Structure formats: C-alpha cells, structure tokens
CSV table of C-alpha atoms in Angstrom, one decimal:
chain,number,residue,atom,x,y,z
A,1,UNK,CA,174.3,60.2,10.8
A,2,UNK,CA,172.5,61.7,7.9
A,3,UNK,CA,174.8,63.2,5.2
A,4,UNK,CA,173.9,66.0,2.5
A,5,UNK,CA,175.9,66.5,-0.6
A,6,UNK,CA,175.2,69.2,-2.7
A,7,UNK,CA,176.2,70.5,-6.6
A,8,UNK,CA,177.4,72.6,-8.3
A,9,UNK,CA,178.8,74.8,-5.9
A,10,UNK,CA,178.9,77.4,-8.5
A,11,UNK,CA,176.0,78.0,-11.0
A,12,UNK,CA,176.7,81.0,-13.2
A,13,UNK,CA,173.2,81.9,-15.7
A,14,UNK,CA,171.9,84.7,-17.7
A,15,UNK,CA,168.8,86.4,-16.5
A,16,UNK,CA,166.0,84.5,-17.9
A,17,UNK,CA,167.7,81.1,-17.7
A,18,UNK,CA,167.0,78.6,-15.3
A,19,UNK,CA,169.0,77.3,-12.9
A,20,UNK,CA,169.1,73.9,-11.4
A,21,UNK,CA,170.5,72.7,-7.5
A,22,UNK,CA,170.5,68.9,-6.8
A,23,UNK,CA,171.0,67.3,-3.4
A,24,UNK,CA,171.3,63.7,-2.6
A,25,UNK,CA,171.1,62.5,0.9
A,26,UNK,CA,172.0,59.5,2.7
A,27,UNK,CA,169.9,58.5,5.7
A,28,UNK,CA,166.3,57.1,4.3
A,29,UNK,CA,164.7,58.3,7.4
A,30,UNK,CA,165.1,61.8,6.5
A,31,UNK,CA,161.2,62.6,5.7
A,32,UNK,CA,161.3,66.7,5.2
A,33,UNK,CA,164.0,68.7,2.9
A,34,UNK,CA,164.0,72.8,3.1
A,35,UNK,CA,166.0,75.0,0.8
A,36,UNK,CA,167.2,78.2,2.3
A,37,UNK,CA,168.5,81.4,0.7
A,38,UNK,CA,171.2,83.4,2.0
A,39,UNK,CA,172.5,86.5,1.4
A,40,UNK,CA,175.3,87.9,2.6
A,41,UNK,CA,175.7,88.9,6.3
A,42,UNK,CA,172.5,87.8,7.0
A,43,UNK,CA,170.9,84.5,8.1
A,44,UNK,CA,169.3,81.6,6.1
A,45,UNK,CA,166.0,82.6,4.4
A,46,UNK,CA,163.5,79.9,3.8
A,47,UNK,CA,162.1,79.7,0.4
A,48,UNK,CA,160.3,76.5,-0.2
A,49,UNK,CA,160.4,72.8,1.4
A,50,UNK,CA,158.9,69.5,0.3
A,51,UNK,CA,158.0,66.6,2.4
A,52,UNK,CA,158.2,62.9,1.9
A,53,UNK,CA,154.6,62.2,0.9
A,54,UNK,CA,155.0,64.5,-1.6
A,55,UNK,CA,157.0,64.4,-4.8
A,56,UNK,CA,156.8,67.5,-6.3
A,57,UNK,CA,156.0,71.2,-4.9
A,58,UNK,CA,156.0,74.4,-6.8
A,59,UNK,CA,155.6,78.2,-5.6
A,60,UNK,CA,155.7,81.1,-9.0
A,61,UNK,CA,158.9,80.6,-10.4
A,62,UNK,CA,160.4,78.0,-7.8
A,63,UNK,CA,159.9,74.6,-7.6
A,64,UNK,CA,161.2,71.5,-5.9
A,65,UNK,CA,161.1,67.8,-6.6
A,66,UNK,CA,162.1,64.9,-4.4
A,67,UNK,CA,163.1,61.2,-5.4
A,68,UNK,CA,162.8,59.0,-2.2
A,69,UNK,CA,163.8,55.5,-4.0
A,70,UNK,CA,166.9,57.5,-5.5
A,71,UNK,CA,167.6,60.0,-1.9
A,72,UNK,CA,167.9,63.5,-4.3
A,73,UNK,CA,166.1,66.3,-4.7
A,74,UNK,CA,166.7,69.2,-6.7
A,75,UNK,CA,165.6,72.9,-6.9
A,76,UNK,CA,164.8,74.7,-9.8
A,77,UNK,CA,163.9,77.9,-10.3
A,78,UNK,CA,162.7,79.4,-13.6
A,79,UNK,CA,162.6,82.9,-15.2
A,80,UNK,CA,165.7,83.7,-12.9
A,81,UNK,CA,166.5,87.3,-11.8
A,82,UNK,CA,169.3,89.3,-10.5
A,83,UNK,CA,168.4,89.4,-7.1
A,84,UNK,CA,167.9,85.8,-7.0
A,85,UNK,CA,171.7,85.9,-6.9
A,86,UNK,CA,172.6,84.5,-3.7
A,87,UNK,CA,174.3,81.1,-1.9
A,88,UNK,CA,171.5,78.2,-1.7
A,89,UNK,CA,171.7,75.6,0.7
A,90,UNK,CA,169.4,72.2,0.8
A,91,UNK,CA,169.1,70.7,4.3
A,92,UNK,CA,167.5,67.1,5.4
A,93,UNK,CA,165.7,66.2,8.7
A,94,UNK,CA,164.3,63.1,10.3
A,95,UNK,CA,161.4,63.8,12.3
A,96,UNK,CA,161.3,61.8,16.0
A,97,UNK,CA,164.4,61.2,17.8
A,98,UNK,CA,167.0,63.5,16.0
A,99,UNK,CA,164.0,66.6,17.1
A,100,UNK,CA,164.0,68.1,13.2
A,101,UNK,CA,167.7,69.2,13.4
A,102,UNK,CA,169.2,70.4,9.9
A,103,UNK,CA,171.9,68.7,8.1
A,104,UNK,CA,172.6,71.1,5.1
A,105,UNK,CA,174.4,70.5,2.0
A,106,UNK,CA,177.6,72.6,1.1
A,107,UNK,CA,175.8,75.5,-0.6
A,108,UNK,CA,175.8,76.6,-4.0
A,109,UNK,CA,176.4,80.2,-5.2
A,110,UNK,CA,174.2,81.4,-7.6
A,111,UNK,CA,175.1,84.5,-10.0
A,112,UNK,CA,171.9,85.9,-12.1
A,113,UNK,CA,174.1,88.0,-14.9
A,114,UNK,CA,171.5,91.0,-16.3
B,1,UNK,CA,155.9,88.4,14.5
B,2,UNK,CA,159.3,90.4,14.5
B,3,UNK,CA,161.4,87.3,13.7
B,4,UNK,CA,164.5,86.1,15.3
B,5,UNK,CA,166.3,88.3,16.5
B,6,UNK,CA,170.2,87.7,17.4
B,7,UNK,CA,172.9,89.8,19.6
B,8,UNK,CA,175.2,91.4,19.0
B,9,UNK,CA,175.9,90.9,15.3
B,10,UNK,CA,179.7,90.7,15.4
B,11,UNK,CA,182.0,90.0,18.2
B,12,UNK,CA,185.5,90.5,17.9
B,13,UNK,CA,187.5,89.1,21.1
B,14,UNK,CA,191.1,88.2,21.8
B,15,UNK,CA,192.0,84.0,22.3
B,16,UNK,CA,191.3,83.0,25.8
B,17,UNK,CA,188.4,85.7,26.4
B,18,UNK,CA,185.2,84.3,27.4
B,19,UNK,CA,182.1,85.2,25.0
B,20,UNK,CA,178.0,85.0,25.4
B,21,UNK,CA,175.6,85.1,22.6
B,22,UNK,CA,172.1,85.8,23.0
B,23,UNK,CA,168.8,84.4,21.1
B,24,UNK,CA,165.4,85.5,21.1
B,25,UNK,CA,163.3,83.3,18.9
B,26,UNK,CA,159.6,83.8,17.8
B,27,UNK,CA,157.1,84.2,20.1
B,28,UNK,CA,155.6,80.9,21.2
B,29,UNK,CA,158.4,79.2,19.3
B,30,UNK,CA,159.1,76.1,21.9
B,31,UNK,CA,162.1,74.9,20.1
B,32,UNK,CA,165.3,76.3,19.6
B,33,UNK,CA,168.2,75.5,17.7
B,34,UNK,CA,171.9,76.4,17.3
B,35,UNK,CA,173.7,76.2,14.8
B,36,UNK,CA,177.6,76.9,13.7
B,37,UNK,CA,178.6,78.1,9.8
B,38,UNK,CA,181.8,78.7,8.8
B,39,UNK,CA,183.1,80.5,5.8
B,40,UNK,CA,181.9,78.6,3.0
B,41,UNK,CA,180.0,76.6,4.4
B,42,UNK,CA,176.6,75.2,5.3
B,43,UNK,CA,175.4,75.7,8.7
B,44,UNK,CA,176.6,72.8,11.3
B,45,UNK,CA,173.9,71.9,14.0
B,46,UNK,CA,175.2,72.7,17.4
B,47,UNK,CA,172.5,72.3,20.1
B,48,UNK,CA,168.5,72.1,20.4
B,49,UNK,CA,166.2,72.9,23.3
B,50,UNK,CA,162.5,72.8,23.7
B,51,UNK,CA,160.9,74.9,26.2
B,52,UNK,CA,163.8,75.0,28.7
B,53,UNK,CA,165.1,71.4,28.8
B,54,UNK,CA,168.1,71.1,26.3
B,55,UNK,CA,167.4,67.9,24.2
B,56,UNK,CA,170.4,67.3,22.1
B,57,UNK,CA,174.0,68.3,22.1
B,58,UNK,CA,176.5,68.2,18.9
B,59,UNK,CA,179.7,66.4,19.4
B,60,UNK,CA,180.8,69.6,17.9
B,61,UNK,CA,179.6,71.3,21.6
B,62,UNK,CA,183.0,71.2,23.2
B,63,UNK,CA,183.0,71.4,26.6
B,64,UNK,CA,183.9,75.1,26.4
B,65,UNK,CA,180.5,75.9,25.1
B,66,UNK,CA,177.4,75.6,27.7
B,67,UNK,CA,174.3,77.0,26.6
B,68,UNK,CA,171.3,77.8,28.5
B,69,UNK,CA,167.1,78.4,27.7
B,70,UNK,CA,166.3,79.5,31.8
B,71,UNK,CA,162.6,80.3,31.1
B,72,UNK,CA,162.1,78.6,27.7
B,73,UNK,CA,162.1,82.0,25.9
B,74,UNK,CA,165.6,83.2,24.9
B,75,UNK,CA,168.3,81.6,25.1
B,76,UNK,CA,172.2,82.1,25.6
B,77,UNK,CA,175.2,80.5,23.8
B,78,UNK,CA,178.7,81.0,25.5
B,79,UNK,CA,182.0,80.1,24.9
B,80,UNK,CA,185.0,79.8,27.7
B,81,UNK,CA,188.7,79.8,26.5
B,82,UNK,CA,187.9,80.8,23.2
B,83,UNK,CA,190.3,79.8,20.2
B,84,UNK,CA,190.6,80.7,17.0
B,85,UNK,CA,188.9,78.3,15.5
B,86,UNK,CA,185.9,79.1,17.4
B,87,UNK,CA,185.8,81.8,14.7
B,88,UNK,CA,182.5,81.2,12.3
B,89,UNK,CA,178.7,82.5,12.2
B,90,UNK,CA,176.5,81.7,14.8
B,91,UNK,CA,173.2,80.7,13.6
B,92,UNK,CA,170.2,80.7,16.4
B,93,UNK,CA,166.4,79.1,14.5
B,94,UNK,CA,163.1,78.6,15.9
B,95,UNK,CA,160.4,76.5,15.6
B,96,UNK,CA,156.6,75.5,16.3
B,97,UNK,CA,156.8,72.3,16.2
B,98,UNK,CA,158.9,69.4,15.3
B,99,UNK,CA,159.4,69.0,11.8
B,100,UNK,CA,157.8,72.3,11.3
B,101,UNK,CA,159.9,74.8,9.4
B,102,UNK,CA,162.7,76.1,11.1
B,103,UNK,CA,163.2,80.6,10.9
B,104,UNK,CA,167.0,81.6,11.7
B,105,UNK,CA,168.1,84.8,12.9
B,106,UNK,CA,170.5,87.2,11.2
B,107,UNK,CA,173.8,85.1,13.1
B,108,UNK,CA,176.2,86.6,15.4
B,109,UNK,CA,179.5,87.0,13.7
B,110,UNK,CA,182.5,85.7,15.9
B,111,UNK,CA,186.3,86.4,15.2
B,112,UNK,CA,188.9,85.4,17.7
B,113,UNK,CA,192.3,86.9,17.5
C-alpha cells in the first residue's frame, strides 16, 4: 500500500521566516496530496491540496509544489505567524479503487517564535 | 454548512466496556470516512462508506469494531471488549465526491483504563 514519509518532525522559526514541510510518497498512483493543519484537541483542518496535473499551487502566504518523476511534495509557507504554530500533516490518495482514503505522513510541529 | 460534527468528545471507559461513537457528516456528503490517530501521530484510515453500503475496511478494523451508516446520513463507530490500546483519537471525514477534499470533525477522544 501507499506509504507517506514526512520531515522534519520539528521545525522551530522566527516570525517572519519561512518554513518548509517535504513529503515523499511511494505508490505512483497516488494522483491528489492535501495538507492539513491541526491544532490541538481539535480535528485536521484543510489548508491547501494540489493534484497531479498540476505542479505547483499557491493561496497568500501558502504554497505547495509537487514532483511526480521524483514522488515529493513540499509545503511552504512564507511570512510565517504565530498562530500558524501548529502540527502539519501531508496525506496521499489514489483516486478509483482505494475510494480517496488518506495515507498521512507523520506530522511535523511547527513553532512560530514572536 | 455546520461542519462535521462528532460525539461525544471524550470518552473515558474501563477495559472490557463496550463503547459507540457517533458521526454526522456534512449535509449531502455521500462518503464517509474513519479514521484512528494516536498520540503523535498522523491519522490511520479505519473504514469508508458511501451512502449506506460500507466499501472498505482497514486491516486495522479488528473484529471488535463494527460500524454502521443505516440511512446513509450519520454514522456509528463501536467498539466491543475494549483494550487499552484502543486508546487514540477518533477521526470521522466527509466528502462529496471521490477524490474531492475530505472535512474531518473535531475527533472523539477515547481512553481505556
């Protein structure tokens, strides 16, 4: 089955910096790749995904890029903020048989020092 | 569009006890998915159902664990026997549409003593 790995699991940057999540997935059928927010005690937030037809996707200060030939993708967001302190996961699908489930990465905890 | 709603938000119950978890996804969400996190981890898929028929099943779906989606609008999640590694977050998600993105619900803590 499809396998997501995900670094660092720590990521530590002054407000202002920007801060950089890379994935790397194994299954080359896996066509759509979310990143969700979390916060604690509460569920996974959506806050931007990118399909396979597409190699790059950017919404204000967050952005996503996907390399199919390699299997990564990476998140980065820019300008970073305190409350964008939270854990970030990356998940891959494959559309068709496996009915869009998730296979998430191991997270990555984010601190945004002011 | 109140979101995904989840109940109740923690459960504590003693090892053996029996334990149901209910979903309410989106309205006119057809699919439904569970999903299992543990501390420190990323969420673990569990089970998937669209409309009422459940689709797919997780090797990780003991045979303690049965869910059910009677009338393709919310759906249960319960656990026989519990242990204590059945402690973790459950994570219930709805969606349009396969492939389409995927809105989770605010979990159900579960700690077994």
């Amino acid at each position: 089955g499809e396998n997501v790995e995900q670094h660092p699991s720590t990521l530590s940057v002054q407000e202002g910096d920007s801060a950089v999540i890379k994935c790397t997935y194994s299954d080359s059928a896996s066509n759509y790749f979310p990143w969700y927010k979390q916060e604690l005690g509460k569920g996974p937030q959506l806050i931007i995904d990118i399909r396979s037809n597409v190699g790059e996707k950017k919404d204000q200060r967050i952005a996503v890029t996907l390399n199919k030939t390699a299997k990564h993708f990476s998140l980065h967001i820019t300008e970073t903020q305190p409350e964008d302190s939270a854990v970030y996961f990356c998940a891959a699908s494959i559309g068709g048989t496996s009915y869009g489930k998730l296979t998430f990465g191991q997270g990555t905890i984010l601190t945004v020092h002011p | 569009d109140t979101g995904v709603s989840q109940n109740p938000r923690h459960k504590i119950t003693k090892r053996g006890q029996n334990v149901t978890f209910r979903c309410d996804p989106i309205s006119e969400h057809n699919r439904l998915y569970w999903y299992r996190q543990t501390l420190g981890q990323g969420p673990e898929f569990l089970t998937y159902f669209q409309n009422e028929a459940q689709l797919e099943k997780s090797r990780l779906l003991s045979d303690r664990f049965s869910a059910e989606r009677p009338k393709g609008s919310f759906s249960t999640l319960e656990i026989q026997r519990t242990e204590q590694g059945d402690s973790a977050m459950y994570l219930c998600a709805s969606s349009y549409s396969v492939g389409d993105t995927q809105y989770f619900g605010p979990g159900t803590r579960l700690t077994v003593l």
